[in-house]
Amino acid sequence: MEIKKNPDMEIGRNSSLYFAIGLAIMLFISWQLLEYKTYDKSVIDIDIVSMDEVFEEEIPIVNVNTPPPPPPPIAVQESIQIVEDVTEIEETIIESTETNQSEKIADPIVSVSDVAVEEVEEDVEVPFSVIEDVPVFPGCEKGTKAEKRACFQLKMEEHVAKNFRYPEQALDLGIQGKVFVIFVIDAKGYVSSIRSRGPDKVLEAEAERIIKLLPKMIPGKQRGRPVKVPYSVPIVFKYMAS
């Protein structure tokens, strides 16, 4: 005998209906949760104000002994006393210093003896070729003017040859040539104002060193007075190749 199911007890018969109702309820709950609004609670401090009765304190009045004000200043009455002028004052007479065309101004008389004449030494240079008395080199004091001139030139050549020294730097670089040295024998016999002109500074420095070694001389004279005498010396730097 086959067992039949009770149609009233079938569960799956209305399952779609139950699912639709449950889905609608869940959607409604979700919508309510989304639309739910919350607000921040403001903190309100409610205090109770209590008013006490104000007590007014009575301040006693104290009398302070203040000093009395100073008395007003005493008014001084000025008394004017009139004194008779018994002293006679002599007036100063001021004479006029103005002149006119009729007055003559006296010309001062100056004599020649009243004028002070100061001698000024002239800084004169006389060339060696035209000077009356040439500078005297030590050892050339004797002889005529012509002999002293020749002796001066000879002593100058001997001095250059004695003190000549070829610079090593010029030898290493192969520098040679002629250096013209111009100097002045001043009015006291000393050598000054040395200048040189040559192919190289090394040779010029050596030529000037030789001239600086010149001794003091008797200065040259023109018309019996010592004067400056310029002089020029050529110094040849030449090396012989071995």
PDB file of N, CA and C in Angstrom, residues 5-99:
ATOM      1  N   LYS A   5       1.342  11.672   0.578  1.00  0.00           N
ATOM      2  CA  LYS A   5       1.682  12.855   1.393  1.00  0.00           C
ATOM      3  C   LYS A   5       0.457  13.735   1.543  1.00  0.00           C
ATOM      4  N   ASN A   6       0.371  14.390   2.665  1.00  0.00           N
ATOM      5  CA  ASN A   6      -0.723  15.311   2.958  1.00  0.00           C
ATOM      6  C   ASN A   6      -0.425  16.622   2.250  1.00  0.00           C
ATOM      7  N   PRO A   7      -1.329  17.059   1.396  1.00  0.00           N
ATOM      8  CA  PRO A   7      -1.061  18.323   0.666  1.00  0.00           C
ATOM      9  C   PRO A   7      -0.982  19.522   1.586  1.00  0.00           C
ATOM     10  N   ASP A   8      -1.601  19.505   2.700  1.00  0.00           N
ATOM     11  CA  ASP A   8      -1.531  20.653   3.627  1.00  0.00           C
ATOM     12  C   ASP A   8      -0.175  20.741   4.318  1.00  0.00           C
ATOM     13  N   MET A   9       0.553  19.641   4.392  1.00  0.00           N
ATOM     14  CA  MET A   9       1.830  19.606   5.094  1.00  0.00           C
ATOM     15  C   MET A   9       3.012  19.801   4.151  1.00  0.00           C
ATOM     16  N   GLU A  10       2.817  20.237   2.927  1.00  0.00           N
ATOM     17  CA  GLU A  10       3.910  20.396   1.975  1.00  0.00           C
ATOM     18  C   GLU A  10       4.559  21.772   2.210  1.00  0.00           C
ATOM     19  N   ILE A  11       5.803  21.719   2.527  1.00  0.00           N
ATOM     20  CA  ILE A  11       6.515  22.956   2.911  1.00  0.00           C
ATOM     21  C   ILE A  11       6.904  23.753   1.673  1.00  0.00           C
ATOM     22  N   GLY A  12       7.394  23.165   0.648  1.00  0.00           N
ATOM     23  CA  GLY A  12       7.915  23.885  -0.526  1.00  0.00           C
ATOM     24  C   GLY A  12       6.831  24.452  -1.404  1.00  0.00           C
ATOM     25  N   ARG A  13       5.610  24.351  -0.997  1.00  0.00           N
ATOM     26  CA  ARG A  13       4.566  24.845  -1.875  1.00  0.00           C
ATOM     27  C   ARG A  13       4.564  26.362  -1.926  1.00  0.00           C
ATOM     28  N   ASN A  14       4.772  27.067  -0.813  1.00  0.00           N
ATOM     29  CA  ASN A  14       4.727  28.555  -0.752  1.00  0.00           C
ATOM     30  C   ASN A  14       6.111  29.134  -0.471  1.00  0.00           C
ATOM     31  N   SER A  15       7.172  28.510  -0.913  1.00  0.00           N
ATOM     32  CA  SER A  15       8.530  28.986  -0.617  1.00  0.00           C
ATOM     33  C   SER A  15       8.830  30.283  -1.350  1.00  0.00           C
ATOM     34  N   SER A  16       8.334  30.456  -2.560  1.00  0.00           N
ATOM     35  CA  SER A  16       8.609  31.710  -3.302  1.00  0.00           C
ATOM     36  C   SER A  16       7.916  32.872  -2.642  1.00  0.00           C
ATOM     37  N   LEU A  17       6.734  32.625  -2.071  1.00  0.00           N
ATOM     38  CA  LEU A  17       6.021  33.702  -1.399  1.00  0.00           C
ATOM     39  C   LEU A  17       6.770  34.147  -0.156  1.00  0.00           C
ATOM     40  N   TYR A  18       7.234  33.131   0.585  1.00  0.00           N
ATOM     41  CA  TYR A  18       7.990  33.465   1.824  1.00  0.00           C
ATOM     42  C   TYR A  18       9.287  34.210   1.500  1.00  0.00           C
ATOM     43  N   PHE A  19       9.913  33.827   0.406  1.00  0.00           N
ATOM     44  CA  PHE A  19      11.184  34.496   0.018  1.00  0.00           C
ATOM     45  C   PHE A  19      10.927  35.947  -0.354  1.00  0.00           C
ATOM     46  N   ALA A  20       9.839  36.210  -1.056  1.00  0.00           N
ATOM     47  CA  ALA A  20       9.513  37.576  -1.462  1.00  0.00           C
ATOM     48  C   ALA A  20       9.209  38.427  -0.258  1.00  0.00           C
ATOM     49  N   ILE A  21       8.465  37.856   0.725  1.00  0.00           N
ATOM     50  CA  ILE A  21       8.141  38.628   1.933  1.00  0.00           C
ATOM     51  C   ILE A  21       9.411  38.922   2.727  1.00  0.00           C
ATOM     52  N   GLY A  22      10.282  37.908   2.867  1.00  0.00           N
ATOM     53  CA  GLY A  22      11.547  38.131   3.619  1.00  0.00           C
ATOM     54  C   GLY A  22      12.427  39.145   2.950  1.00  0.00           C
ATOM     55  N   LEU A  23      12.434  39.092   1.621  1.00  0.00           N
ATOM     56  CA  LEU A  23      13.279  40.077   0.905  1.00  0.00           C
ATOM     57  C   LEU A  23      12.734  41.474   1.086  1.00  0.00           C
ATOM     58  N   ALA A  24      11.417  41.630   1.070  1.00  0.00           N
ATOM     59  CA  ALA A  24      10.820  42.959   1.258  1.00  0.00           C
ATOM     60  C   ALA A  24      11.118  43.485   2.644  1.00  0.00           C
ATOM     61  N   ILE A  25      11.019  42.573   3.662  1.00  0.00           N
ATOM     62  CA  ILE A  25      11.322  43.007   5.045  1.00  0.00           C
ATOM     63  C   ILE A  25      12.766  43.442   5.175  1.00  0.00           C
ATOM     64  N   MET A  26      13.718  42.748   4.550  1.00  0.00           N
ATOM     65  CA  MET A  26      15.141  43.096   4.638  1.00  0.00           C
ATOM     66  C   MET A  26      15.424  44.420   3.937  1.00  0.00           C
ATOM     67  N   LEU A  27      14.758  44.645   2.797  1.00  0.00           N
ATOM     68  CA  LEU A  27      14.935  45.923   2.115  1.00  0.00           C
ATOM     69  C   LEU A  27      14.402  47.073   2.948  1.00  0.00           C
ATOM     70  N   PHE A  28      13.285  46.849   3.614  1.00  0.00           N
ATOM     71  CA  PHE A  28      12.715  47.908   4.449  1.00  0.00           C
ATOM     72  C   PHE A  28      13.632  48.236   5.634  1.00  0.00           C
ATOM     73  N   ILE A  29      14.176  47.164   6.221  1.00  0.00           N
ATOM     74  CA  ILE A  29      15.081  47.389   7.364  1.00  0.00           C
ATOM     75  C   ILE A  29      16.360  48.119   6.899  1.00  0.00           C
ATOM     76  N   SER A  30      16.857  47.719   5.735  1.00  0.00           N
ATOM     77  CA  SER A  30      18.075  48.372   5.209  1.00  0.00           C
ATOM     78  C   SER A  30      17.813  49.834   4.902  1.00  0.00           C
ATOM     79  N   TRP A  31      16.651  50.129   4.338  1.00  0.00           N
ATOM     80  CA  TRP A  31      16.325  51.531   4.025  1.00  0.00           C
ATOM     81  C   TRP A  31      16.204  52.354   5.278  1.00  0.00           C
ATOM     82  N   GLN A  32      15.595  51.785   6.323  1.00  0.00           N
ATOM     83  CA  GLN A  32      15.468  52.507   7.586  1.00  0.00           C
ATOM     84  C   GLN A  32      16.841  52.769   8.217  1.00  0.00           C
ATOM     85  N   LEU A  33      17.743  51.800   8.088  1.00  0.00           N
ATOM     86  CA  LEU A  33      19.090  52.017   8.644  1.00  0.00           C
ATOM     87  C   LEU A  33      19.840  53.108   7.892  1.00  0.00           C
ATOM     88  N   LEU A  34      19.632  53.171   6.570  1.00  0.00           N
ATOM     89  CA  LEU A  34      20.304  54.206   5.800  1.00  0.00           C
ATOM     90  C   LEU A  34      19.743  55.585   6.081  1.00  0.00           C
ATOM     91  N   GLU A  35      18.452  55.675   6.347  1.00  0.00           N
ATOM     92  CA  GLU A  35      17.825  56.959   6.593  1.00  0.00           C
ATOM     93  C   GLU A  35      17.920  57.396   8.040  1.00  0.00           C
ATOM     94  N   TYR A  36      18.487  56.582   8.896  1.00  0.00           N
ATOM     95  CA  TYR A  36      18.558  56.917  10.312  1.00  0.00           C
ATOM     96  C   TYR A  36      19.618  58.006  10.528  1.00  0.00           C
ATOM     97  N   LYS A  37      19.286  59.044  11.229  1.00  0.00           N
ATOM     98  CA  LYS A  37      20.169  60.178  11.486  1.00  0.00           C
ATOM     99  C   LYS A  37      20.494  60.258  12.965  1.00  0.00           C
ATOM    100  N   THR A  38      21.752  60.614  13.197  1.00  0.00           N
ATOM    101  CA  THR A  38      22.199  60.799  14.582  1.00  0.00           C
ATOM    102  C   THR A  38      22.735  62.211  14.733  1.00  0.00           C
ATOM    103  N   TYR A  39      22.681  62.781  15.883  1.00  0.00           N
ATOM    104  CA  TYR A  39      23.127  64.147  16.186  1.00  0.00           C
ATOM    105  C   TYR A  39      24.100  64.115  17.360  1.00  0.00           C
ATOM    106  N   ASP A  40      25.125  65.026  17.290  1.00  0.00           N
ATOM    107  CA  ASP A  40      26.075  65.137  18.405  1.00  0.00           C
ATOM    108  C   ASP A  40      25.401  65.780  19.588  1.00  0.00           C
ATOM    109  N   LYS A  41      25.618  65.203  20.697  1.00  0.00           N
ATOM    110  CA  LYS A  41      25.036  65.741  21.926  1.00  0.00           C
ATOM    111  C   LYS A  41      25.901  66.893  22.427  1.00  0.00           C
ATOM    112  N   SER A  42      25.347  68.047  22.576  1.00  0.00           N
ATOM    113  CA  SER A  42      26.091  69.210  23.091  1.00  0.00           C
ATOM    114  C   SER A  42      26.164  69.120  24.597  1.00  0.00           C
ATOM    115  N   VAL A  43      27.405  69.408  25.057  1.00  0.00           N
ATOM    116  CA  VAL A  43      27.631  69.343  26.501  1.00  0.00           C
ATOM    117  C   VAL A  43      27.207  70.657  27.102  1.00  0.00           C
ATOM    118  N   ILE A  44      26.226  70.616  27.889  1.00  0.00           N
ATOM    119  CA  ILE A  44      25.689  71.816  28.526  1.00  0.00           C
ATOM    120  C   ILE A  44      25.914  71.684  30.011  1.00  0.00           C
ATOM    121  N   ASP A  45      26.672  72.653  30.524  1.00  0.00           N
ATOM    122  CA  ASP A  45      26.964  72.647  31.958  1.00  0.00           C
ATOM    123  C   ASP A  45      26.002  73.598  32.638  1.00  0.00           C
ATOM    124  N   ILE A  46      25.133  73.065  33.337  1.00  0.00           N
ATOM    125  CA  ILE A  46      24.110  73.862  34.023  1.00  0.00           C
ATOM    126  C   ILE A  46      24.524  73.977  35.472  1.00  0.00           C
ATOM    127  N   ASP A  47      24.920  75.218  35.849  1.00  0.00           N
ATOM    128  CA  ASP A  47      25.311  75.477  37.247  1.00  0.00           C
ATOM    129  C   ASP A  47      24.225  76.274  37.934  1.00  0.00           C
ATOM    130  N   ILE A  48      24.310  76.202  39.194  1.00  0.00           N
ATOM    131  CA  ILE A  48      23.343  76.937  40.023  1.00  0.00           C
ATOM    132  C   ILE A  48      24.055  78.154  40.579  1.00  0.00           C
ATOM    133  N   VAL A  49      23.571  79.338  40.264  1.00  0.00           N
ATOM    134  CA  VAL A  49      24.165  80.593  40.728  1.00  0.00           C
ATOM    135  C   VAL A  49      23.536  80.942  42.051  1.00  0.00           C
ATOM    136  N   SER A  50      24.430  81.103  42.978  1.00  0.00           N
ATOM    137  CA  SER A  50      23.936  81.462  44.318  1.00  0.00           C
ATOM    138  C   SER A  50      24.443  82.845  44.631  1.00  0.00           C
ATOM    139  N   MET A  51      23.595  83.759  45.007  1.00  0.00           N
ATOM    140  CA  MET A  51      23.919  85.145  45.304  1.00  0.00           C
ATOM    141  C   MET A  51      23.938  85.314  46.812  1.00  0.00           C
ATOM    142  N   ASP A  52      25.092  85.722  47.304  1.00  0.00           N
ATOM    143  CA  ASP A  52      25.192  86.007  48.734  1.00  0.00           C
ATOM    144  C   ASP A  52      24.941  87.488  48.973  1.00  0.00           C
ATOM    145  N   GLU A  53      24.618  87.810  50.128  1.00  0.00           N
ATOM    146  CA  GLU A  53      24.335  89.196  50.487  1.00  0.00           C
ATOM    147  C   GLU A  53      25.650  89.964  50.594  1.00  0.00           C
ATOM    148  N   VAL A  54      25.726  91.096  49.907  1.00  0.00           N
ATOM    149  CA  VAL A  54      26.931  91.927  49.895  1.00  0.00           C
ATOM    150  C   VAL A  54      26.997  92.696  51.192  1.00  0.00           C
ATOM    151  N   PHE A  55      28.181  92.580  51.836  1.00  0.00           N
ATOM    152  CA  PHE A  55      28.359  93.263  53.116  1.00  0.00           C
ATOM    153  C   PHE A  55      29.188  94.517  52.873  1.00  0.00           C
ATOM    154  N   GLU A  56      28.610  95.636  53.130  1.00  0.00           N
ATOM    155  CA  GLU A  56      29.287  96.907  52.958  1.00  0.00           C
ATOM    156  C   GLU A  56      29.987  97.287  54.247  1.00  0.00           C
ATOM    157  N   GLU A  57      31.339  97.449  54.107  1.00  0.00           N
ATOM    158  CA  GLU A  57      32.148  97.800  55.273  1.00  0.00           C
ATOM    159  C   GLU A  57      32.258  99.317  55.371  1.00  0.00           C
ATOM    160  N   GLU A  58      32.039  99.827  56.515  1.00  0.00           N
ATOM    161  CA  GLU A  58      32.124 101.270  56.730  1.00  0.00           C
ATOM    162  C   GLU A  58      33.573 101.648  57.001  1.00  0.00           C
ATOM    163  N   ILE A  59      34.126 102.538  56.168  1.00  0.00           N
ATOM    164  CA  ILE A  59      35.512 102.991  56.313  1.00  0.00           C
ATOM    165  C   ILE A  59      35.512 104.253  57.152  1.00  0.00           C
ATOM    166  N   PRO A  60      36.210 104.230  58.243  1.00  0.00           N
ATOM    167  CA  PRO A  60      36.201 105.434  59.105  1.00  0.00           C
ATOM    168  C   PRO A  60      36.993 106.559  58.447  1.00  0.00           C
ATOM    169  N   ILE A  61      36.577 107.769  58.650  1.00  0.00           N
ATOM    170  CA  ILE A  61      37.232 108.961  58.107  1.00  0.00           C
ATOM    171  C   ILE A  61      38.305 109.397  59.093  1.00  0.00           C
ATOM    172  N   VAL A  62      39.542 109.441  58.587  1.00  0.00           N
ATOM    173  CA  VAL A  62      40.678 109.812  59.437  1.00  0.00           C
ATOM    174  C   VAL A  62      41.133 111.203  59.021  1.00  0.00           C
ATOM    175  N   ASN A  63      41.276 112.083  59.951  1.00  0.00           N
ATOM    176  CA  ASN A  63      41.744 113.445  59.689  1.00  0.00           C
ATOM    177  C   ASN A  63      43.269 113.473  59.717  1.00  0.00           C
ATOM    178  N   VAL A  64      43.856 113.810  58.591  1.00  0.00           N
ATOM    179  CA  VAL A  64      45.313 113.878  58.472  1.00  0.00           C
ATOM    180  C   VAL A  64      45.741 115.322  58.679  1.00  0.00           C
ATOM    181  N   ASN A  65      46.748 115.498  59.537  1.00  0.00           N
ATOM    182  CA  ASN A  65      47.241 116.846  59.814  1.00  0.00           C
ATOM    183  C   ASN A  65      48.133 117.309  58.665  1.00  0.00           C
ATOM    184  N   THR A  66      47.555 118.035  57.743  1.00  0.00           N
ATOM    185  CA  THR A  66      48.307 118.570  56.601  1.00  0.00           C
ATOM    186  C   THR A  66      48.903 119.912  56.988  1.00  0.00           C
ATOM    187  N   PRO A  67      50.156 120.177  56.518  1.00  0.00           N
ATOM    188  CA  PRO A  67      50.765 121.470  56.865  1.00  0.00           C
ATOM    189  C   PRO A  67      50.037 122.598  56.171  1.00  0.00           C
ATOM    190  N   PRO A  68      50.060 123.750  56.774  1.00  0.00           N
ATOM    191  CA  PRO A  68      49.375 124.903  56.156  1.00  0.00           C
ATOM    192  C   PRO A  68      50.117 125.338  54.912  1.00  0.00           C
ATOM    193  N   PRO A  69      49.464 125.928  53.958  1.00  0.00           N
ATOM    194  CA  PRO A  69      50.121 126.406  52.738  1.00  0.00           C
ATOM    195  C   PRO A  69      51.139 127.489  53.062  1.00  0.00           C
ATOM    196  N   PRO A  70      52.214 127.603  52.275  1.00  0.00           N
ATOM    197  CA  PRO A  70      53.225 128.633  52.556  1.00  0.00           C
ATOM    198  C   PRO A  70      52.659 130.021  52.359  1.00  0.00           C
ATOM    199  N   PRO A  71      53.202 130.962  53.082  1.00  0.00           N
ATOM    200  CA  PRO A  71      52.694 132.338  52.944  1.00  0.00           C
ATOM    201  C   PRO A  71      53.062 132.894  51.569  1.00  0.00           C
ATOM    202  N   PRO A  72      52.312 133.793  51.064  1.00  0.00           N
ATOM    203  CA  PRO A  72      52.611 134.400  49.765  1.00  0.00           C
ATOM    204  C   PRO A  72      53.919 135.185  49.835  1.00  0.00           C
ATOM    205  N   PRO A  73      54.669 135.237  48.705  1.00  0.00           N
ATOM    206  CA  PRO A  73      55.941 135.977  48.727  1.00  0.00           C
ATOM    207  C   PRO A  73      55.723 137.456  48.978  1.00  0.00           C
ATOM    208  N   ILE A  74      56.725 138.014  49.636  1.00  0.00           N
ATOM    209  CA  ILE A  74      56.638 139.432  49.967  1.00  0.00           C
ATOM    210  C   ILE A  74      56.979 140.242  48.730  1.00  0.00           C
ATOM    211  N   ALA A  75      56.137 141.127  48.399  1.00  0.00           N
ATOM    212  CA  ALA A  75      56.351 141.974  47.230  1.00  0.00           C
ATOM    213  C   ALA A  75      57.386 143.025  47.573  1.00  0.00           C
ATOM    214  N   VAL A  76      58.442 143.073  46.725  1.00  0.00           N
ATOM    215  CA  VAL A  76      59.515 144.043  46.945  1.00  0.00           C
ATOM    216  C   VAL A  76      59.225 145.261  46.094  1.00  0.00           C
ATOM    217  N   GLN A  77      59.203 146.358  46.730  1.00  0.00           N
ATOM    218  CA  GLN A  77      58.951 147.595  46.007  1.00  0.00           C
ATOM    219  C   GLN A  77      60.276 148.197  45.568  1.00  0.00           C
ATOM    220  N   GLU A  78      60.400 148.427  44.270  1.00  0.00           N
ATOM    221  CA  GLU A  78      61.611 149.018  43.738  1.00  0.00           C
ATOM    222  C   GLU A  78      61.583 150.523  43.944  1.00  0.00           C
ATOM    223  N   SER A  79      62.674 150.971  44.540  1.00  0.00           N
ATOM    224  CA  SER A  79      62.783 152.406  44.760  1.00  0.00           C
ATOM    225  C   SER A  79      63.821 152.955  43.809  1.00  0.00           C
ATOM    226  N   ILE A  80      63.457 153.861  43.004  1.00  0.00           N
ATOM    227  CA  ILE A  80      64.339 154.475  42.032  1.00  0.00           C
ATOM    228  C   ILE A  80      64.840 155.792  42.592  1.00  0.00           C
ATOM    229  N   GLN A  81      66.165 155.884  42.651  1.00  0.00           N
ATOM    230  CA  GLN A  81      66.776 157.090  43.182  1.00  0.00           C
ATOM    231  C   GLN A  81      67.488 157.815  42.049  1.00  0.00           C
ATOM    232  N   ILE A  82      67.154 158.995  41.867  1.00  0.00           N
ATOM    233  CA  ILE A  82      67.735 159.804  40.802  1.00  0.00           C
ATOM    234  C   ILE A  82      68.969 160.483  41.334  1.00  0.00           C
ATOM    235  N   VAL A  83      70.104 160.228  40.661  1.00  0.00           N
ATOM    236  CA  VAL A  83      71.387 160.825  41.054  1.00  0.00           C
ATOM    237  C   VAL A  83      71.785 161.817  39.992  1.00  0.00           C
ATOM    238  N   GLU A  84      72.207 162.970  40.430  1.00  0.00           N
ATOM    239  CA  GLU A  84      72.611 163.992  39.489  1.00  0.00           C
ATOM    240  C   GLU A  84      73.960 163.642  38.866  1.00  0.00           C
ATOM    241  N   ASP A  85      74.096 163.880  37.553  1.00  0.00           N
ATOM    242  CA  ASP A  85      75.322 163.600  36.823  1.00  0.00           C
ATOM    243  C   ASP A  85      76.281 164.773  37.018  1.00  0.00           C
ATOM    244  N   VAL A  86      77.303 164.524  37.832  1.00  0.00           N
ATOM    245  CA  VAL A  86      78.256 165.593  38.121  1.00  0.00           C
ATOM    246  C   VAL A  86      79.589 165.349  37.425  1.00  0.00           C
ATOM    247  N   THR A  87      79.748 164.127  36.818  1.00  0.00           N
ATOM    248  CA  THR A  87      81.013 163.823  36.161  1.00  0.00           C
ATOM    249  C   THR A  87      80.907 164.174  34.693  1.00  0.00           C
ATOM    250  N   GLU A  88      81.884 164.935  34.229  1.00  0.00           N
ATOM    251  CA  GLU A  88      81.899 165.317  32.823  1.00  0.00           C
ATOM    252  C   GLU A  88      82.700 164.289  32.026  1.00  0.00           C
ATOM    253  N   ILE A  89      82.127 163.813  30.975  1.00  0.00           N
ATOM    254  CA  ILE A  89      82.763 162.799  30.128  1.00  0.00           C
ATOM    255  C   ILE A  89      83.208 163.472  28.846  1.00  0.00           C
ATOM    256  N   GLU A  90      84.522 163.296  28.551  1.00  0.00           N
ATOM    257  CA  GLU A  90      85.052 163.878  27.338  1.00  0.00           C
ATOM    258  C   GLU A  90      84.697 162.984  26.141  1.00  0.00           C
ATOM    259  N   GLU A  91      84.190 163.578  25.132  1.00  0.00           N
ATOM    260  CA  GLU A  91      83.828 162.839  23.932  1.00  0.00           C
ATOM    261  C   GLU A  91      85.072 162.565  23.085  1.00  0.00           C
ATOM    262  N   THR A  92      85.108 161.356  22.540  1.00  0.00           N
ATOM    263  CA  THR A  92      86.225 160.982  21.683  1.00  0.00           C
ATOM    264  C   THR A  92      85.944 161.426  20.260  1.00  0.00           C
ATOM    265  N   ILE A  93      86.875 162.167  19.733  1.00  0.00           N
ATOM    266  CA  ILE A  93      86.712 162.681  18.371  1.00  0.00           C
ATOM    267  C   ILE A  93      87.372 161.692  17.416  1.00  0.00           C
ATOM    268  N   ILE A  94      86.635 161.165  16.492  1.00  0.00           N
ATOM    269  CA  ILE A  94      87.140 160.226  15.506  1.00  0.00           C
ATOM    270  C   ILE A  94      87.390 160.981  14.217  1.00  0.00           C
ATOM    271  N   GLU A  95      88.652 161.021  13.831  1.00  0.00           N
ATOM    272  CA  GLU A  95      89.018 161.720  12.612  1.00  0.00           C
ATOM    273  C   GLU A  95      88.718 160.845  11.394  1.00  0.00           C
ATOM    274  N   SER A  96      88.370 161.467  10.339  1.00  0.00           N
ATOM    275  CA  SER A  96      88.060 160.757   9.106  1.00  0.00           C
ATOM    276  C   SER A  96      89.345 160.301   8.416  1.00  0.00           C
ATOM    277  N   THR A  97      89.316 159.111   7.883  1.00  0.00           N
ATOM    278  CA  THR A  97      90.474 158.563   7.174  1.00  0.00           C
ATOM    279  C   THR A  97      90.321 158.645   5.663  1.00  0.00           C
ATOM    280  N   GLU A  98      89.308 159.299   5.199  1.00  0.00           N
ATOM    281  CA  GLU A  98      89.082 159.406   3.771  1.00  0.00           C
ATOM    282  C   GLU A  98      90.057 160.403   3.153  1.00  0.00           C
ATOM    283  N   THR A  99      90.444 160.136   1.925  1.00  0.00           N
ATOM    284  CA  THR A  99      91.348 161.023   1.197  1.00  0.00           C
ATOM    285  C   THR A  99      90.670 161.540  -0.052  1.00  0.00           C
TER     286      THR A  99
END
